[in-house]
XYZ file of C-alpha atoms in Angstrom:
693
model
C 149.270 -116.921 33.769
C 149.477 -120.449 32.312
C 150.006 -120.731 28.539
C 148.864 -123.542 26.229
C 148.063 -124.158 22.553
C 144.982 -125.866 21.074
C 144.640 -126.983 17.434
C 142.286 -125.165 15.064
C 140.230 -126.990 12.393
C 142.703 -125.844 9.695
C 145.666 -127.371 11.557
C 147.116 -124.136 12.923
C 147.428 -123.478 16.650
C 145.435 -121.153 18.873
C 147.296 -119.669 21.839
C 145.269 -119.746 25.051
C 145.997 -118.189 28.418
C 144.482 -119.419 31.676
C 142.754 -116.224 32.823
C 140.520 -117.859 35.465
C 142.007 -115.867 38.336
C 141.637 -112.595 36.414
C 138.109 -113.472 35.281
C 137.078 -114.132 38.864
C 137.919 -110.508 39.755
C 136.405 -108.978 36.615
C 133.063 -107.148 36.676
C 131.000 -109.008 34.099
C 129.797 -107.344 30.903
C 126.113 -108.256 30.604
C 125.779 -107.446 26.909
C 123.558 -110.241 25.508
C 124.907 -112.865 23.152
C 122.118 -113.518 20.600
C 120.029 -116.682 20.786
C 120.879 -118.966 17.898
C 117.249 -119.825 17.141
C 116.475 -116.073 16.947
C 119.225 -115.631 14.359
C 117.996 -118.583 12.312
C 114.436 -117.247 12.367
C 115.605 -114.047 10.639
C 116.692 -116.018 7.566
C 113.146 -116.803 6.391
C 112.642 -116.089 2.699
C 116.339 -115.923 1.831
C 117.684 -117.973 -1.093
C 121.288 -116.716 -1.355
C 123.831 -116.710 1.482
C 127.413 -115.599 2.118
C 129.395 -116.247 5.275
C 132.325 -114.129 6.455
C 134.830 -115.135 9.096
C 136.980 -112.383 10.574
C 140.712 -113.086 10.704
C 141.686 -113.669 14.358
C 138.545 -111.736 15.235
C 139.301 -110.929 18.868
C 142.732 -109.606 17.948
C 141.098 -106.883 15.851
C 139.895 -105.213 19.077
C 142.539 -103.168 20.930
C 142.864 -103.426 24.695
C 142.280 -100.280 26.747
C 145.615 -98.793 27.782
C 144.820 -99.142 31.497
C 144.009 -102.862 31.089
C 146.983 -104.043 29.029
C 149.072 -104.966 32.073
C 146.259 -107.221 33.351
C 146.751 -109.566 30.389
C 150.394 -110.312 31.222
C 151.596 -113.900 30.961
C 154.965 -115.517 31.471
C 157.001 -117.868 29.259
C 160.565 -119.148 29.431
C 161.438 -116.382 26.984
C 160.107 -113.651 29.257
C 156.850 -111.905 30.178
C 154.421 -110.519 27.621
C 151.257 -108.408 27.562
C 148.453 -108.363 25.028
C 147.902 -105.131 23.100
C 144.756 -106.664 21.549
C 141.887 -108.579 23.140
C 142.997 -112.182 23.836
C 140.951 -115.347 23.757
C 139.947 -116.425 27.270
C 138.886 -113.173 28.922
C 135.424 -113.463 30.444
C 134.192 -110.257 28.793
C 135.737 -110.919 25.375
C 132.614 -112.486 23.753
C 130.281 -109.739 24.991
C 132.722 -107.013 23.951
C 133.174 -108.444 20.468
C 129.422 -109.011 19.967
C 128.669 -105.449 21.061
C 131.238 -104.049 18.609
C 129.917 -106.122 15.693
C 126.333 -105.106 16.429
C 127.405 -101.469 16.653
C 129.195 -101.236 13.320
C 126.685 -103.407 11.410
C 123.577 -101.972 13.065
C 122.225 -100.402 9.814
C 122.089 -103.889 8.244
C 120.887 -105.962 11.198
C 117.371 -107.368 10.702
C 117.677 -106.461 6.999
C 120.365 -108.664 5.494
C 122.931 -109.524 8.198
C 123.046 -111.702 11.299
C 126.130 -111.752 13.502
C 127.258 -114.294 16.064
C 130.622 -113.185 17.466
C 133.066 -113.384 14.530
C 130.635 -115.213 12.189
C 128.843 -112.820 9.834
C 126.068 -114.208 7.629
C 124.669 -112.134 4.756
C 121.317 -113.313 3.376
C 119.233 -112.077 0.427
C 116.142 -112.988 -1.578
C 117.974 -113.067 -4.935
C 121.458 -112.695 -6.423
C 121.038 -109.079 -7.544
C 120.043 -108.028 -4.060
C 122.825 -110.147 -2.590
C 125.565 -108.347 -4.527
C 124.313 -105.027 -3.150
C 124.204 -106.415 0.389
C 127.789 -107.689 0.122
C 128.959 -104.304 -1.136
C 127.416 -102.510 1.845
C 128.909 -104.981 4.344
C 132.407 -104.666 2.846
C 132.173 -100.865 2.890
C 131.459 -100.940 6.623
C 134.258 -103.435 7.363
C 136.725 -101.396 5.285
C 135.756 -98.189 7.047
C 136.040 -99.773 10.506
C 139.262 -101.600 9.511
C 138.073 -105.148 10.170
C 139.675 -107.876 8.068
C 138.072 -111.029 6.663
C 139.813 -114.395 6.362
C 139.151 -115.370 2.744
C 139.940 -119.079 3.184
C 137.166 -119.474 5.758
C 134.600 -117.294 3.981
C 132.015 -118.517 1.455
C 129.996 -116.575 -1.097
C 126.700 -116.826 -3.024
C 125.595 -120.193 -1.646
C 122.173 -121.830 -1.838
C 122.995 -123.802 1.321
C 125.282 -122.575 4.065
C 126.628 -124.125 7.263
C 125.990 -121.723 10.121
C 126.362 -122.411 13.839
C 125.989 -126.167 13.493
C 123.043 -125.972 11.102
C 122.596 -126.253 7.359
C 120.417 -123.354 6.186
C 118.641 -123.158 2.828
C 115.500 -121.711 1.282
C 113.677 -124.887 2.357
C 114.465 -124.396 6.040
C 116.970 -125.499 8.656
C 118.675 -128.915 8.789
C 121.143 -130.399 11.250
C 124.682 -129.907 9.940
C 125.757 -133.236 8.326
C 129.185 -132.897 9.951
C 127.526 -132.752 13.367
C 125.386 -135.756 12.447
C 128.540 -137.716 11.655
C 130.077 -136.580 14.943
C 127.143 -137.866 16.984
C 126.947 -141.082 14.939
C 130.542 -141.969 15.827
C 130.362 -140.725 19.433
C 131.794 -143.366 21.746
C 129.822 -144.764 24.667
C 130.072 -142.395 27.687
C 132.170 -144.056 30.371
C 131.486 -141.629 33.218
C 129.173 -138.807 34.267
C 131.314 -136.107 32.643
C 131.318 -137.846 29.255
C 127.557 -138.416 29.499
C 127.036 -134.724 30.268
C 129.091 -133.851 27.185
C 127.009 -136.157 24.986
C 123.706 -134.823 26.332
C 124.929 -131.250 25.968
C 125.740 -131.883 22.317
C 122.402 -133.629 21.689
C 120.395 -130.996 23.559
C 121.695 -128.330 21.151
C 119.527 -130.003 18.496
C 116.519 -130.955 20.639
C 114.161 -128.774 18.566
C 114.672 -131.274 15.716
C 113.892 -134.403 17.739
C 110.367 -135.620 18.529
C 110.294 -137.566 21.813
C 113.602 -136.012 22.920
C 112.642 -136.158 26.613
C 111.558 -139.775 26.271
C 114.814 -140.809 24.597
C 116.966 -139.081 27.208
C 115.065 -140.048 30.386
C 117.188 -143.171 31.129
C 120.328 -141.076 30.567
C 119.322 -138.080 32.690
C 118.365 -140.468 35.505
C 122.053 -141.455 35.651
C 122.939 -137.831 36.417
C 120.805 -137.674 39.554
C 122.553 -137.031 42.830
C 123.642 -140.165 44.717
C 122.905 -142.366 41.686
C 125.787 -144.748 40.887
C 127.028 -144.601 37.292
C 126.122 -148.087 36.072
C 125.819 -148.358 32.286
C 123.136 -150.875 31.301
C 121.448 -152.061 28.120
C 118.639 -149.506 28.464
C 121.180 -146.667 28.508
C 122.929 -147.913 25.382
C 119.562 -148.297 23.652
C 118.667 -144.712 24.583
C 121.952 -143.469 23.099
C 121.378 -145.425 19.885
C 117.791 -144.176 19.592
C 118.946 -140.602 20.097
C 121.693 -141.021 17.494
C 119.172 -142.442 15.030
C 116.737 -139.599 15.696
C 119.450 -136.995 15.094
C 120.700 -138.652 11.910
C 117.132 -138.717 10.535
C 116.045 -135.300 11.833
C 113.429 -133.483 9.708
C 113.792 -130.139 7.943
C 112.276 -127.307 9.995
C 110.760 -124.343 8.189
C 111.502 -120.816 9.373
C 108.587 -118.941 10.982
C 106.693 -116.235 9.103
C 105.728 -113.521 11.637
C 102.856 -112.406 9.383
C 101.076 -115.768 9.537
C 99.141 -117.434 12.328
C 100.558 -120.413 14.192
C 99.335 -123.891 15.037
C 100.352 -125.894 18.107
C 99.647 -129.569 18.608
C 100.187 -130.639 22.211
C 99.881 -133.938 24.013
C 100.864 -135.618 27.273
C 101.605 -139.072 28.616
C 102.380 -140.373 32.102
C 106.050 -139.356 32.015
C 106.388 -136.505 29.492
C 104.648 -133.759 27.549
C 105.244 -132.844 23.936
C 104.278 -130.218 21.379
C 105.026 -129.177 17.825
C 104.855 -125.610 16.481
C 103.693 -125.355 12.874
C 102.655 -122.940 10.146
C 100.961 -123.222 6.784
C 103.134 -121.202 4.400
C 101.390 -122.459 1.277
C 102.421 -126.129 1.394
C 100.217 -127.317 4.238
C 101.185 -127.414 7.897
C 104.935 -127.893 8.374
C 106.963 -128.054 11.612
C 108.921 -125.079 12.909
C 110.132 -126.709 16.118
C 109.497 -129.682 18.383
C 109.341 -129.558 22.150
C 109.425 -132.441 24.605
C 109.788 -132.240 28.379
C 110.107 -134.894 31.045
C 107.700 -134.447 33.961
C 109.137 -134.066 37.450
C 107.933 -134.220 41.039
C 104.314 -133.202 41.557
C 103.745 -132.992 37.796
C 103.883 -136.791 37.628
C 100.834 -136.947 39.915
C 98.673 -134.556 37.873
C 95.474 -136.092 36.476
C 95.648 -136.619 32.713
C 93.448 -133.546 32.110
C 96.018 -131.313 33.832
C 98.958 -133.017 32.116
C 97.367 -132.251 28.748
C 96.825 -128.628 29.820
C 100.415 -128.432 31.114
C 101.663 -129.459 27.659
C 99.864 -126.414 26.216
C 101.237 -124.063 28.889
C 104.820 -125.259 28.387
C 104.464 -124.823 24.620
C 103.210 -121.236 24.954
C 106.020 -120.367 27.372
C 108.690 -121.896 25.134
C 107.435 -120.193 21.960
C 106.167 -116.965 23.497
C 108.401 -114.838 21.263
C 106.531 -116.180 18.222
C 102.998 -116.391 19.561
C 102.409 -113.028 21.233
C 100.422 -110.799 18.913
C 99.379 -113.602 16.534
C 96.332 -115.865 16.508
C 97.250 -119.404 17.590
C 95.173 -122.531 17.120
C 95.892 -125.271 19.636
C 94.985 -128.833 18.699
C 94.584 -131.365 21.485
C 93.242 -134.915 21.549
C 91.776 -134.369 25.026
C 88.219 -133.305 24.223
C 87.400 -131.499 27.481
C 90.265 -129.009 27.066
C 88.347 -127.158 24.362
C 86.010 -126.027 27.164
C 88.882 -124.929 29.424
C 88.053 -121.215 29.092
C 84.379 -121.730 29.952
C 84.494 -124.362 32.692
C 82.889 -123.004 35.891
C 84.831 -125.096 38.415
C 88.589 -124.758 38.038
C 91.409 -125.574 40.416
C 93.833 -122.842 41.465
C 96.433 -124.266 39.131
C 94.016 -124.185 36.195
C 92.999 -120.600 37.049
C 96.676 -119.537 36.941
C 97.107 -121.210 33.573
C 93.973 -119.603 32.103
C 95.102 -116.206 33.399
C 98.548 -116.637 31.802
C 97.097 -117.616 28.423
C 94.386 -114.952 28.437
C 96.778 -112.160 29.413
C 99.394 -112.733 26.724
C 97.893 -114.665 23.811
C 95.049 -114.874 21.301
C 94.266 -118.566 21.041
C 91.619 -121.160 20.282
C 91.654 -124.738 21.578
C 90.313 -127.260 19.082
C 89.674 -130.940 19.694
C 91.540 -133.178 17.252
C 91.441 -136.993 17.489
C 94.782 -138.388 18.626
C 95.620 -140.288 15.434
C 95.710 -136.933 13.612
C 97.772 -135.218 16.296
C 101.493 -134.996 15.453
C 102.357 -134.290 19.085
C 101.057 -137.741 20.020
C 104.342 -139.051 18.671
C 106.156 -136.960 21.287
C 104.446 -138.545 24.237
C 102.345 -141.561 23.231
C 101.577 -143.638 20.137
C 98.999 -142.866 17.495
C 96.507 -145.686 16.924
C 97.901 -148.224 14.495
C 95.423 -151.072 14.484
C 94.244 -150.518 10.899
C 96.656 -152.641 8.928
C 95.286 -152.117 5.430
C 97.196 -149.330 3.702
C 94.027 -147.548 2.676
C 92.984 -147.428 6.340
C 96.353 -146.308 7.688
C 96.289 -142.818 9.176
C 98.496 -140.212 7.409
C 100.836 -139.665 10.373
C 101.612 -143.363 10.654
C 102.064 -143.768 6.902
C 104.389 -140.753 6.927
C 106.533 -142.424 9.585
C 106.751 -145.560 7.452
C 107.698 -143.523 4.362
C 110.394 -141.605 6.239
C 111.668 -144.803 7.853
C 111.979 -146.610 4.524
C 113.919 -143.640 3.111
C 116.587 -143.625 5.832
C 116.892 -147.347 6.644
C 119.864 -148.908 4.782
C 118.589 -152.392 5.687
C 115.608 -151.966 3.337
C 117.708 -151.960 0.163
C 119.633 -154.990 1.448
C 116.371 -156.847 2.133
C 115.188 -155.970 -1.384
C 118.351 -157.406 -2.928
C 117.788 -160.619 -0.988
C 114.135 -160.713 -2.134
C 112.903 -160.689 1.445
C 110.171 -158.106 0.927
C 107.671 -156.855 -1.623
C 106.014 -153.443 -2.130
C 102.373 -152.413 -2.350
C 101.166 -148.774 -2.241
C 104.571 -147.584 -0.938
C 104.410 -150.028 1.992
C 106.833 -152.958 2.245
C 105.572 -156.422 3.155
C 107.523 -159.490 4.182
C 107.841 -161.790 1.154
C 104.957 -164.262 0.954
C 103.186 -162.689 3.931
C 100.636 -159.993 4.744
C 102.874 -158.650 7.526
C 104.136 -155.092 7.069
C 107.942 -154.771 7.166
C 108.755 -152.102 9.764
C 111.893 -150.063 8.922
C 114.689 -149.479 11.405
C 113.349 -146.103 12.549
C 113.184 -145.937 16.393
C 110.232 -143.496 16.705
C 108.070 -145.770 14.528
C 109.003 -149.012 16.274
C 108.453 -147.290 19.614
C 104.924 -146.321 18.532
C 104.085 -149.888 17.567
C 105.501 -151.379 20.757
C 103.540 -148.920 22.879
C 100.350 -149.557 20.903
C 100.513 -153.306 21.423
C 101.524 -153.099 25.072
C 100.630 -149.798 26.755
C 97.114 -148.792 25.642
C 94.160 -150.005 27.661
C 92.883 -152.621 25.241
C 96.448 -154.010 24.912
C 96.472 -154.786 28.613
C 100.172 -154.414 29.624
C 100.667 -158.151 29.081
C 104.040 -159.893 29.129
C 106.525 -160.131 26.291
C 105.111 -163.336 24.772
C 101.563 -162.019 24.420
C 102.780 -158.624 23.256
C 104.995 -160.267 20.634
C 102.177 -162.516 19.432
C 99.867 -159.529 19.069
C 102.271 -157.359 17.110
C 103.530 -160.273 15.000
C 100.032 -160.809 13.609
C 100.481 -157.706 11.473
C 104.120 -156.534 11.535
C 107.643 -157.852 11.106
C 111.163 -156.590 11.599
C 114.445 -158.404 12.313
C 115.057 -159.177 15.992
C 111.519 -158.089 16.886
C 111.344 -160.599 19.754
C 114.419 -159.060 21.393
C 112.980 -155.551 21.037
C 109.659 -156.622 22.555
C 111.425 -158.344 25.457
C 113.506 -155.236 26.212
C 110.492 -152.952 25.913
C 108.255 -154.987 28.217
C 110.924 -155.535 30.878
C 111.586 -151.779 30.965
C 107.866 -150.841 31.213
C 107.527 -148.750 34.364
C 103.820 -149.529 34.779
C 104.431 -153.276 34.585
C 107.273 -153.151 37.092
C 105.150 -151.249 39.598
C 101.792 -152.904 39.041
C 102.285 -156.603 38.288
C 102.075 -159.155 41.072
C 104.529 -161.936 41.765
C 104.171 -165.182 39.822
C 105.948 -167.266 42.462
C 104.275 -170.688 42.692
C 102.350 -171.649 45.807
C 103.537 -174.604 47.852
C 101.731 -177.931 47.584
C 100.401 -180.184 44.841
C 97.802 -178.798 42.430
C 94.937 -180.976 41.254
C 93.771 -179.603 37.869
C 90.362 -180.448 36.459
C 89.980 -182.461 33.218
C 90.215 -180.459 29.970
C 86.738 -179.970 28.385
C 86.007 -180.854 24.766
C 84.228 -177.652 23.628
C 83.802 -173.981 24.610
C 81.668 -173.100 27.615
C 81.187 -176.718 28.612
C 83.138 -176.342 31.847
C 83.037 -172.940 33.531
C 84.635 -171.606 36.707
C 83.721 -168.489 38.634
C 85.088 -166.508 41.549
C 84.852 -163.080 43.176
C 87.424 -160.289 43.389
C 86.585 -158.265 46.498
C 88.069 -155.406 48.490
C 87.731 -152.886 45.662
C 86.826 -149.226 46.354
C 83.093 -148.551 45.885
C 82.125 -146.798 42.653
C 79.301 -144.327 42.108
C 77.221 -147.290 40.858
C 77.694 -149.131 44.148
C 80.052 -151.777 42.773
C 82.838 -153.008 45.040
C 83.486 -156.506 43.640
C 83.880 -158.385 40.350
C 82.369 -161.729 39.409
C 85.043 -163.390 37.246
C 83.857 -166.191 34.950
C 86.227 -168.235 32.751
C 85.624 -170.906 30.122
C 88.025 -173.801 30.734
C 88.269 -174.703 27.037
C 88.929 -171.366 25.296
C 90.098 -169.476 28.426
C 87.610 -166.716 27.533
C 86.678 -164.577 30.522
C 83.862 -162.273 31.564
C 84.402 -159.560 34.191
C 81.040 -158.641 35.735
C 80.785 -155.739 38.240
C 78.781 -156.520 41.376
C 78.814 -155.797 45.111
C 79.799 -157.873 48.109
C 76.341 -157.597 49.669
C 74.629 -159.076 46.604
C 72.295 -161.943 47.495
C 72.661 -165.365 45.898
C 69.602 -164.672 43.735
C 71.256 -161.508 42.334
C 74.427 -163.453 41.519
C 72.307 -166.052 39.741
C 70.674 -163.316 37.653
C 74.119 -162.007 36.648
C 75.167 -165.522 35.661
C 72.068 -165.990 33.490
C 72.301 -162.515 31.921
C 76.017 -162.594 31.072
C 76.844 -166.302 30.628
C 73.850 -168.493 29.874
C 72.242 -165.947 27.528
C 75.454 -165.777 25.441
C 76.976 -169.245 25.747
C 74.279 -171.627 26.952
C 74.112 -173.750 30.095
C 77.457 -175.282 31.144
C 77.703 -178.951 32.054
C 80.096 -178.285 34.948
C 80.527 -175.230 37.174
C 83.668 -174.892 39.306
C 83.810 -172.471 42.237
C 85.283 -172.018 45.675
C 83.256 -172.529 48.832
C 81.831 -169.027 49.010
C 78.529 -169.074 50.962
C 76.667 -168.047 47.810
C 77.877 -171.172 46.006
C 77.210 -173.549 48.898
C 73.715 -172.228 49.592
C 70.628 -174.401 49.055
C 69.296 -171.982 46.438
C 72.458 -172.204 44.315
C 72.693 -176.000 44.549
C 69.033 -176.451 43.645
C 69.287 -173.974 40.756
C 72.291 -175.785 39.241
C 70.529 -179.104 39.696
C 67.456 -177.846 37.820
C 69.699 -176.522 35.026
C 71.481 -179.854 34.785
C 74.835 -178.346 35.753
C 77.232 -180.331 37.925
C 78.837 -178.378 40.777
C 82.546 -178.867 41.546
C 84.180 -177.189 44.526
C 87.847 -176.367 45.016
C 89.590 -177.514 48.185
C 88.596 -175.575 51.269
C 92.208 -175.019 52.301
C 93.658 -174.830 48.822
C 91.555 -172.563 46.601
C 94.504 -172.643 44.167
C 93.091 -176.011 43.048
C 91.142 -173.892 40.567
C 94.377 -172.382 39.277
C 93.018 -170.859 36.063
C 90.484 -168.704 37.897
C 93.063 -167.671 40.483
C 95.464 -166.674 37.713
C 92.732 -164.794 35.859
C 91.895 -162.906 39.055
C 95.529 -161.773 39.197
C 95.369 -160.679 35.560
C 92.165 -158.691 36.162
C 93.714 -156.973 39.175
C 96.845 -156.219 37.145
C 94.771 -154.731 34.314
C 92.790 -152.606 36.761
C 95.951 -151.249 38.399
C 97.376 -150.293 35.007
C 94.117 -148.708 33.790
C 93.120 -146.884 36.980
C 96.387 -145.325 38.065
C 94.888 -141.823 37.666
C 91.340 -142.435 38.989
C 90.325 -145.609 40.845
C 86.794 -144.378 41.586
C 85.479 -145.459 38.167
C 87.114 -148.853 37.788
C 83.824 -150.513 36.802
C 83.646 -148.372 33.637
C 86.924 -149.921 32.450
C 85.823 -153.552 32.742
C 84.304 -154.014 29.232
C 87.480 -152.789 27.522
C 89.717 -154.755 29.905
C 87.657 -157.869 29.187
C 88.219 -157.269 25.473
C 91.967 -156.842 26.083
C 92.203 -160.144 27.933
C 90.131 -162.106 25.402
C 92.140 -160.711 22.481
C 95.525 -161.687 23.982
C 97.189 -164.984 23.123
C 96.910 -167.473 25.984
C 100.070 -169.413 26.821
C 98.181 -172.682 27.337
C 96.446 -172.704 23.932
C 98.678 -170.597 21.699
C 95.555 -168.736 20.523
C 93.391 -165.891 21.767
C 90.218 -166.844 23.659
C 88.230 -164.767 21.163
C 89.570 -166.793 18.220
C 88.889 -170.159 19.861
C 85.303 -169.148 20.573
C 84.420 -167.433 17.291
C 86.982 -168.700 14.778
C 88.167 -165.212 13.820
C 90.181 -162.302 15.202
C 88.260 -159.155 16.166
C 88.793 -155.662 14.831
C 90.416 -153.469 17.452
C 89.009 -149.997 18.231
C 90.259 -147.329 15.828
C 89.995 -143.624 16.424
C 87.762 -141.745 13.936
C 89.585 -140.575 10.811
C 87.037 -137.998 9.647
C 86.091 -134.661 11.162
C 83.457 -135.071 13.881
C 79.869 -135.029 12.640
C 78.357 -136.508 15.785
C 80.757 -135.282 18.464
C 79.602 -137.574 21.324
C 80.309 -140.654 19.197
C 83.840 -139.428 18.431
C 84.379 -138.587 22.093
C 83.233 -142.075 23.125
C 85.774 -143.839 20.898
C 88.532 -141.427 21.936
C 87.755 -142.141 25.591
C 88.313 -145.863 24.952
C 91.892 -144.943 24.030
C 92.387 -142.560 26.952
C 90.841 -144.575 29.801
């Protein structure tokens, strides 16, 4: 057997033997090693802790006489055999755990938890703790187990145990482990990346959005994927480090109280948080976040939301069986899941699983109130005034300010000012966003990903977010975020310029003086019979209207749409630009425009790109539709009003302003989810649907 020495934390050496060949032939001892989260859960209610470390713990177990020769190893000084259990045998951990559980069985689940050679004694008060220590020492003395005093600690209010810091308030990440991850060097190969992810995964219950942070990293571990470290991977590592260094305190579960789950889903991941009210309002017990794989990615959003609930119940089954659980979801239809008459086979399996094992209620809760939204998608953040800011968002700001060292530096330089616990950039109404990755991620997603944001490019996204927020290097963050947006990469069309010379029309002097219109065709028919869009754009403000229609519509019907949607709102234009569609070259259309006093201008028959603004707007509309309808393309016409709002509220590159502002001289309010409990449920559902389309 090969012999080597490894250093211990105290500087001494641990002798290790390479027993791989022996272990391969050994019948495995299946005695269970306890789950660490189960041990931590037992500590609820304790305020005093002592930790004992057994001296060379394994060596306090004698080897069976008929197995001593199997431990033989060779050195230059001769061959030796172990009389006691050595480190490195495959069955050593199970054997030691079984022995500890056997001798301390009278105190397990009362005042002692044991993980191999770590013994933790916990009590509600000091008087009780002294008695518990006495009983533990009596057992160890009787069984002739010896404690290493230098590594033992007594009568503590906070104790480090298995990589965690435990106190009466709950469980924290061990500060020493936080420092280790903070200084972790960049992984240079697959093995080093696996080590980093293994370390981080140990603390995933503390990290909201864990699956989202690690997705770029786990993609590098896929088979046949070359290990190429890019900016997005380094950003994921830094975000994960920041999340671990600012991890929240998790309370310990009370088995006598009911539980609350908040679950949510996005395109790529599902998330949930397990909570209890132990007298101080709802507080987190654990977070869960899972990346979707394979067929799960193709589920409709309704099933993804339901899957988030199923995964949460499976993960926390040991807590939830036998207790009443309230499930909050921001997907309204899920509250009727148990009573829906028409379910798919998958949904039937899920309902059967929940109904067989759990007592639960599903309650609709608007997304801005749902903590799990932060695990998979952003809460709504359009209300900039502090008094209108939802509590979850304000809590993220408060936590971010507390952990961001740049805030105090900015204060010293007089770069910001405070109002109602929110920091503003000096001399501005823009909120200063702290360096807290989950918060900045929420804001970036809100101004880029949601339907009324439109998945526009980095310039428009930056202009939108910069109206209300500020942080250093925001432009770089927006650029990186937009270029890494999966939806944009898959959905957006090429911007390569067409060959030939363009002949632009003169710039008008006022809104809705010169108007162009065109059709988008080839769309799937909707239940309303629409299979085309009449796109109308004002050449001055760049404001657009997206009007659903059908390809078989007569010229008279198109004229009625034009009067109803354009003339009734903006008046009669002086010039109307179009291509040479038969509707626009018909006698009826020409005579109608003549009677209205509108001059007709046609684009070139062989170069419709002459009307470049309308062509570009058509591309934008198609891009918005692809992004909005990735789950269900059969109802694209229902999305058009919100998509029209998204386009008109985005800064146009040619004017430097939004079309809405140029037309009305003000910026619009963006849709905000209801903040109060539903009084008229359909109204709340309508606004929520605008966010979920």
